[in-house]
Amino acid sequence: MTLENLILERVEPGILVVKISRPKALNALNTATLVELKEVLREASEDASVRVVVLTGDGEKAFVAGADIAEMQHKTSAEGTAFAGLGHDVTKLLELMPKPTIAAVNGYAFGGGTEMAIACDFILASANAVFAQPEVGLGIIPGFGANVRLAKFVGLARAKEMIFSGRRVKADEAVAIGLANRVFAAEEFMAKVLEVAQQISRHSHSAVACAKQVLNGSSESVGLDAKLAAEARAFGALFGSADQREGMTAFVEKRKASFEGL
Ligand code: COA
C-alpha cells in the first residue's frame, strides 16, 4: 500500500515509529489515514521483527487534532457509525496487538488524537502536549473509544469531566491525573521516547507479549466489542442532528457554534 498520510521509521532493535502526517490539517484523521493506519498496524502486529510500536504526529504542533471535521461534516447517521467502526478497528489493533504500543504525544491530541493515545499501552507526553475531548462542542460525542477507555486512565469522574466540558489538559496535569506516564522536554522528546522503547525491546518479546495479554485481560477488555459497538451507534445517532450540523459548520466557518439542543 502506498502511504500518503503516514511516515514509517525503523529504529533498532525492533522499534517501528508510525508518524501521522497531514500537516495541512494538523494530522487530523480522515478515512484515508485511518485505512492506512489499520493496514500498517495489522502488518506490524504480524511482523516478528517489530517488537515495539511508537505512534506519534509529524511536525512540532500536533500529535493528532482529532477526526477530520471537514470530512465528517456531511456524514449521515449510518456513515457516522461506520466511521466510528473504522476508528475502532485501529484502536483495537493498538490495544490488543501482542507487542507494546507507545503513544508519543508531541502537541495537540484532541478528540480522536487522545483516543488513539489511550488505545496505546501508555502515553509519553512532550512538554507541549495538550489533550482534550472537545466533541460535545461539535454536537457529537467521542467515537473512537474515549467513552470506553478514558476512565481506565483517569477514573470515571475525570473522564466525565473531560468529555462533558471538552476542557484542555496540559502535559503536567496529564501526568498528575494518570493520563500520561511521563513528560519530557520538547527538545529531547523523541530521544527519550526511543530510550523507553529500547528498554522494552531489548527484553524477551514473548515475555513482554505475555505480560500485555495478562494485563489487558485483567482490566476492562472483557466485553470490549459490545462497548465499542454501543459507542459507534450513539456516535452515529448524532449525525444529521441540528447541533452536529451547526457544530461542524461553525468549525469549518471558523466561528463559535450556537446550539439549540436538537
Ligand atoms: N479536522 C479538520 N481540519 C482540522 C482539524 C480537524 N480536526 N483540526 C485542525 N484542522 C485544520 C484547520 O481547519 C486549519 O486548516 P486551514 O489552514 O485550511 O484553515 C489547519 O488545520 C490549522 O488549524 P488551526 O485551527 O488554524 O490551528 P490553531 O493553532 O489555531 O488551532 C487547534 C489548533 C487544534 C486548537 C484547532 O485546530 C482545533 O480546535 N481543531 C479541532 C479540534 C477538534 O475539535 N477535534 C475533535 C474532532 S472530533
CSV table of C-alpha atoms and ligand atoms in Angstrom, one decimal:
chain,number,residue,atom,x,y,z
A,1,MET,CA,0.0,0.0,0.0
A,2,THR,CA,1.3,3.5,-0.9
A,3,LEU,CA,1.3,5.6,2.3
A,4,GLU,CA,0.2,9.2,1.8
A,5,ASN,CA,-0.6,10.1,5.3
A,6,LEU,CA,1.9,8.1,7.4
A,7,ILE,CA,5.7,8.1,7.7
A,8,LEU,CA,7.3,4.9,8.9
A,9,GLU,CA,10.7,4.7,10.5
A,10,ARG,CA,12.6,1.7,11.9
A,11,VAL,CA,14.9,2.2,14.9
A,12,GLU,CA,16.9,-0.8,16.2
A,13,PRO,CA,16.3,-3.0,17.9
A,14,GLY,CA,12.8,-3.7,16.5
A,15,ILE,CA,11.1,-0.3,17.0
A,16,LEU,CA,8.6,0.9,14.4
A,17,VAL,CA,7.8,4.6,14.6
A,18,VAL,CA,4.5,5.4,12.9
A,19,LYS,CA,4.2,9.1,12.3
A,20,ILE,CA,0.8,10.5,11.3
A,21,SER,CA,1.5,13.2,8.7
A,22,ARG,CA,-1.3,15.5,7.3
A,23,PRO,CA,0.4,18.9,8.0
A,24,LYS,CA,-2.4,20.9,6.4
A,25,ALA,CA,-4.9,19.6,8.9
A,26,LEU,CA,-2.7,19.2,12.0
A,27,ASN,CA,-2.7,15.5,11.4
A,28,ALA,CA,-6.5,15.2,11.7
A,29,LEU,CA,-7.7,11.6,10.9
A,30,ASN,CA,-9.6,11.3,7.7
A,31,THR,CA,-10.8,8.0,6.3
A,32,ALA,CA,-7.7,7.6,4.1
A,33,THR,CA,-5.4,8.0,7.1
A,34,LEU,CA,-7.4,5.5,9.2
A,35,VAL,CA,-7.3,2.9,6.4
A,36,GLU,CA,-3.5,3.3,6.2
A,37,LEU,CA,-3.1,3.1,9.9
A,38,LYS,CA,-5.2,-0.1,10.0
A,39,GLU,CA,-3.1,-1.7,7.4
A,40,VAL,CA,0.2,-0.7,8.8
A,41,LEU,CA,-0.7,-1.7,12.4
A,42,ARG,CA,-2.1,-5.1,11.1
A,43,GLU,CA,1.2,-5.8,9.4
A,44,ALA,CA,3.2,-4.6,12.4
A,45,SER,CA,1.2,-6.9,14.6
A,46,GLU,CA,2.2,-9.9,12.5
A,47,ASP,CA,5.8,-8.9,11.7
A,48,ALA,CA,8.1,-10.7,14.1
A,49,SER,CA,10.8,-8.1,13.5
A,50,VAL,CA,8.7,-5.4,15.1
A,51,ARG,CA,8.9,-5.5,18.9
A,52,VAL,CA,7.5,-2.1,19.9
A,53,VAL,CA,5.3,0.4,18.0
A,54,VAL,CA,5.6,4.1,18.7
A,55,LEU,CA,2.7,6.2,17.4
A,56,THR,CA,3.4,10.0,17.0
A,57,GLY,CA,2.5,13.0,14.9
A,58,ASP,CA,4.6,14.7,12.3
A,59,GLY,CA,5.7,18.3,12.9
A,60,GLU,CA,6.1,20.2,16.2
A,61,LYS,CA,2.5,21.3,16.8
A,62,ALA,CA,0.2,18.4,16.7
A,63,PHE,CA,0.0,14.7,17.6
A,64,VAL,CA,-3.5,14.5,16.0
A,65,ALA,CA,-6.0,17.3,16.1
A,66,GLY,CA,-8.9,14.9,16.1
A,67,ALA,CA,-11.0,13.2,13.4
A,68,ASP,CA,-11.3,15.3,10.2
A,69,ILE,CA,-14.2,17.7,10.9
A,70,ALA,CA,-14.5,18.8,7.2
A,71,GLU,CA,-14.9,15.2,6.1
A,72,MET,CA,-17.3,14.4,8.9
A,73,GLN,CA,-19.5,17.5,8.4
A,74,HIS,CA,-21.9,15.9,5.9
A,75,LYS,CA,-22.0,12.3,7.1
A,76,THR,CA,-25.3,10.6,7.7
A,77,SER,CA,-26.0,8.6,10.8
A,78,ALA,CA,-25.0,5.3,9.1
A,79,GLU,CA,-21.8,6.8,7.8
A,80,GLY,CA,-21.0,8.2,11.3
A,81,THR,CA,-21.4,4.7,12.8
A,82,ALA,CA,-19.2,3.2,10.0
A,83,PHE,CA,-16.6,5.9,10.6
A,84,ALA,CA,-16.5,5.1,14.3
A,85,GLY,CA,-16.2,1.4,13.4
A,86,LEU,CA,-13.1,2.2,11.3
A,87,GLY,CA,-11.6,4.2,14.2
A,88,HIS,CA,-12.3,1.2,16.5
A,89,ASP,CA,-10.5,-1.2,14.1
A,90,VAL,CA,-7.4,1.0,14.5
A,91,THR,CA,-7.7,1.4,18.3
A,92,LYS,CA,-8.3,-2.3,18.8
A,93,LEU,CA,-5.1,-3.1,16.9
A,94,LEU,CA,-3.2,-0.6,19.2
A,95,GLU,CA,-4.7,-2.0,22.3
A,96,LEU,CA,-4.6,-5.7,21.5
A,97,MET,CA,-1.6,-6.4,19.3
A,98,PRO,CA,0.8,-8.8,21.0
A,99,LYS,CA,3.5,-6.1,21.4
A,100,PRO,CA,3.7,-2.8,23.3
A,101,THR,CA,2.3,0.3,21.7
A,102,ILE,CA,3.5,3.7,23.0
A,103,ALA,CA,1.8,7.0,22.2
A,104,ALA,CA,4.4,9.7,21.9
A,105,VAL,CA,2.2,12.8,22.2
A,106,ASN,CA,4.0,15.8,20.7
A,107,GLY,CA,1.4,18.6,20.7
A,108,TYR,CA,-2.4,18.8,20.3
A,109,ALA,CA,-4.1,15.4,20.9
A,110,PHE,CA,-7.7,16.4,20.5
A,111,GLY,CA,-10.7,14.1,20.1
A,112,GLY,CA,-9.5,11.2,18.0
A,113,GLY,CA,-5.9,12.1,19.0
A,114,THR,CA,-6.5,11.5,22.6
A,115,GLU,CA,-8.5,8.4,21.6
A,116,MET,CA,-5.6,6.9,19.6
A,117,ALA,CA,-3.2,7.7,22.5
A,118,ILE,CA,-5.4,5.9,25.2
A,119,ALA,CA,-5.7,2.9,22.9
A,120,CYS,CA,-1.9,2.5,23.2
A,121,ASP,CA,-0.4,0.8,26.2
A,122,PHE,CA,0.8,4.0,27.7
A,123,ILE,CA,1.4,7.7,26.8
A,124,LEU,CA,4.6,9.7,26.9
A,125,ALA,CA,4.0,13.4,26.6
A,126,SER,CA,6.1,16.2,25.3
A,127,ALA,CA,6.0,19.3,27.5
A,128,ASN,CA,3.9,21.0,24.8
A,129,ALA,CA,1.3,18.2,24.7
A,130,VAL,CA,-2.4,19.2,25.2
A,131,PHE,CA,-5.2,16.6,25.5
A,132,ALA,CA,-8.9,17.2,25.1
A,133,GLN,CA,-12.2,15.5,24.1
A,134,PRO,CA,-13.9,18.6,22.5
A,135,GLU,CA,-16.6,16.6,20.6
A,136,VAL,CA,-19.6,18.0,22.5
A,137,GLY,CA,-18.6,21.4,21.2
A,138,LEU,CA,-19.2,20.0,17.8
A,139,GLY,CA,-22.6,18.5,18.6
A,140,ILE,CA,-21.3,14.9,18.8
A,141,ILE,CA,-19.6,12.6,21.3
A,142,PRO,CA,-16.2,10.8,21.1
A,143,GLY,CA,-16.4,8.0,18.6
A,144,PHE,CA,-13.0,6.3,18.7
A,145,GLY,CA,-13.2,4.7,22.2
A,146,ALA,CA,-12.9,7.5,24.8
A,147,ASN,CA,-16.2,6.6,26.3
A,148,VAL,CA,-14.8,3.1,26.9
A,149,ARG,CA,-11.1,3.7,27.6
A,150,LEU,CA,-10.6,7.2,29.1
A,151,ALA,CA,-11.8,6.2,32.5
A,152,LYS,CA,-9.2,3.4,32.7
A,153,PHE,CA,-6.5,6.1,32.7
A,154,VAL,CA,-8.1,8.9,34.7
A,155,GLY,CA,-11.1,7.4,36.5
A,156,LEU,CA,-14.8,7.7,35.7
A,157,ALA,CA,-15.4,11.2,37.2
A,158,ARG,CA,-12.4,12.8,35.4
A,159,ALA,CA,-13.4,11.1,32.2
A,160,LYS,CA,-16.9,12.5,32.5
A,161,GLU,CA,-15.5,16.0,33.3
A,162,MET,CA,-13.2,15.9,30.2
A,163,ILE,CA,-15.9,14.6,27.9
A,164,PHE,CA,-18.7,16.8,29.2
A,165,SER,CA,-16.6,20.0,29.3
A,166,GLY,CA,-14.1,19.4,26.4
A,167,ARG,CA,-11.5,21.3,28.6
A,168,ARG,CA,-7.8,21.1,27.7
A,169,VAL,CA,-5.4,19.1,29.8
A,170,LYS,CA,-1.8,20.1,29.5
A,171,ALA,CA,1.2,17.7,29.9
A,172,ASP,CA,1.9,18.2,33.6
A,173,GLU,CA,-1.8,17.8,34.5
A,174,ALA,CA,-2.0,14.8,32.2
A,175,VAL,CA,0.7,13.1,34.3
A,176,ALA,CA,-0.9,14.2,37.6
A,177,ILE,CA,-4.2,12.6,36.7
A,178,GLY,CA,-2.7,9.4,35.2
A,179,LEU,CA,-3.4,10.1,31.5
A,180,ALA,CA,0.3,10.3,30.6
A,181,ASN,CA,3.0,8.3,32.3
A,182,ARG,CA,5.8,10.8,31.9
A,183,VAL,CA,6.6,14.2,30.4
A,184,PHE,CA,9.8,15.1,28.6
A,185,ALA,CA,11.1,18.5,27.3
A,186,ALA,CA,10.2,19.1,23.7
A,187,GLU,CA,13.9,19.3,22.5
A,188,GLU,CA,14.7,15.8,23.8
A,189,PHE,CA,11.3,14.2,23.4
A,190,MET,CA,11.8,11.6,20.7
A,191,ALA,CA,15.2,10.6,22.0
A,192,LYS,CA,13.6,10.0,25.5
A,193,VAL,CA,10.7,8.1,23.9
A,194,LEU,CA,13.1,5.9,22.0
A,195,GLU,CA,15.1,5.2,25.2
A,196,VAL,CA,11.9,3.9,26.8
A,197,ALA,CA,11.0,1.8,23.7
A,198,GLN,CA,14.6,0.4,23.5
A,199,GLN,CA,14.5,-0.6,27.2
A,200,ILE,CA,11.4,-2.7,26.4
A,201,SER,CA,12.5,-4.0,23.0
A,202,ARG,CA,15.7,-5.5,24.4
A,203,HIS,CA,13.8,-7.8,26.7
A,204,SER,CA,12.2,-11.1,25.8
A,205,HIS,CA,9.5,-10.1,23.4
A,206,SER,CA,7.5,-13.3,24.1
A,207,ALA,CA,7.6,-12.4,27.9
A,208,VAL,CA,6.5,-8.8,27.2
A,209,ALA,CA,3.7,-10.0,24.9
A,210,CYS,CA,2.5,-12.4,27.6
A,211,ALA,CA,2.5,-9.6,30.2
A,212,LYS,CA,0.5,-7.4,27.8
A,213,GLN,CA,-2.1,-10.1,27.3
A,214,VAL,CA,-2.5,-10.8,31.0
A,215,LEU,CA,-2.6,-7.1,32.0
A,216,ASN,CA,-5.2,-6.4,29.3
A,217,GLY,CA,-7.3,-9.4,30.4
A,218,SER,CA,-7.2,-8.3,33.9
A,219,SER,CA,-8.6,-4.9,33.2
A,220,GLU,CA,-11.6,-3.8,31.2
A,221,SER,CA,-11.1,-5.6,27.9
A,222,VAL,CA,-13.8,-8.0,28.7
A,223,GLY,CA,-16.9,-7.0,26.6
A,224,LEU,CA,-14.8,-4.5,24.6
A,225,ASP,CA,-16.6,-5.2,21.3
A,226,ALA,CA,-20.0,-4.7,22.8
A,227,LYS,CA,-19.0,-1.4,24.5
A,228,LEU,CA,-17.4,-0.1,21.3
A,229,ALA,CA,-20.4,-1.0,19.2
A,230,ALA,CA,-22.6,0.9,21.6
A,231,GLU,CA,-20.4,3.9,21.3
A,232,ALA,CA,-20.4,3.7,17.5
A,233,ARG,CA,-24.2,3.6,17.5
A,234,ALA,CA,-24.5,6.5,19.8
A,235,PHE,CA,-21.9,8.5,17.8
A,236,GLY,CA,-23.7,7.8,14.5
A,237,ALA,CA,-27.1,8.6,16.0
A,238,LEU,CA,-26.0,12.2,16.5
A,239,PHE,CA,-25.1,12.7,12.8
A,240,GLY,CA,-27.7,14.6,10.9
A,241,SER,CA,-28.9,16.4,14.1
A,242,ALA,CA,-29.2,20.2,14.0
A,243,ASP,CA,-26.4,20.5,16.7
A,244,GLN,CA,-24.0,18.3,14.8
A,245,ARG,CA,-24.5,20.3,11.6
A,246,GLU,CA,-24.2,23.6,13.5
A,247,GLY,CA,-21.1,22.4,15.5
A,248,MET,CA,-19.1,21.2,12.5
A,249,THR,CA,-20.2,24.0,10.1
A,250,ALA,CA,-19.1,26.5,12.8
A,251,PHE,CA,-15.7,24.9,13.0
A,252,VAL,CA,-15.3,24.9,9.2
A,253,GLU,CA,-16.5,28.5,9.0
A,254,LYS,CA,-14.2,29.5,11.9
A,255,ARG,CA,-17.0,30.8,14.2
A,256,LYS,CA,-18.4,29.9,17.5
A,257,ALA,CA,-21.2,27.3,17.5
A,258,SER,CA,-24.7,28.2,18.7
A,259,PHE,CA,-26.6,25.1,19.9
A,260,GLU,CA,-30.3,24.6,20.2
A,261,GLY,CA,-30.2,21.2,21.7
A,262,LEU,CA,-31.7,19.5,18.7
B,1,COA,N1,-10.4,18.5,11.2
B,1,COA,C1,-10.1,19.1,10.1
B,1,COA,N2,-9.3,20.1,9.9
B,1,COA,C2,-8.6,20.5,11.0
B,1,COA,C3,-8.8,19.9,12.3
B,1,COA,C4,-9.7,18.8,12.3
B,1,COA,N3,-10.0,18.1,13.5
B,1,COA,N4,-8.0,20.5,13.2
B,1,COA,C5,-7.4,21.4,12.6
B,1,COA,N5,-7.7,21.5,11.3
B,1,COA,C6,-7.2,22.4,10.2
B,1,COA,C7,-7.8,23.7,10.4
B,1,COA,O1,-9.1,23.8,9.8
B,1,COA,C8,-6.8,24.6,9.7
B,1,COA,O2,-7.0,24.5,8.3
B,1,COA,P1,-6.9,25.8,7.3
B,1,COA,O3,-5.4,26.2,7.5
B,1,COA,O4,-7.1,25.2,6.0
B,1,COA,O5,-7.8,26.8,7.8
B,1,COA,C9,-5.5,23.9,10.0
B,1,COA,O6,-5.8,22.6,10.4
B,1,COA,C10,-4.8,24.6,11.1
B,1,COA,O7,-5.7,24.6,12.3
B,1,COA,P2,-6.0,26.0,13.0
B,1,COA,O8,-7.3,25.8,13.7
B,1,COA,O9,-5.8,27.1,12.1
B,1,COA,O10,-4.8,26.0,14.1
B,1,COA,P3,-4.7,26.6,15.5
B,1,COA,O11,-3.3,26.5,16.0
B,1,COA,O12,-5.4,28.0,15.5
B,1,COA,O13,-5.7,25.7,16.4
B,1,COA,C11,-6.5,23.6,17.3
B,1,COA,C12,-5.3,24.4,16.7
B,1,COA,C13,-6.1,22.1,17.5
B,1,COA,C14,-6.8,24.2,18.7
B,1,COA,C15,-7.7,23.8,16.4
B,1,COA,O14,-7.3,23.4,15.1
B,1,COA,C16,-8.9,22.9,16.7
B,1,COA,O15,-9.6,23.2,17.6
B,1,COA,N6,-9.1,21.8,15.9
B,1,COA,C17,-10.2,20.9,16.1
B,1,COA,C18,-10.1,20.1,17.3
B,1,COA,C19,-11.3,19.2,17.5
B,1,COA,O16,-12.4,19.7,17.8
B,1,COA,N7,-11.1,17.9,17.3
B,1,COA,C20,-12.1,16.9,17.6
B,1,COA,C21,-12.7,16.5,16.3
B,1,COA,S1,-14.0,15.3,16.6
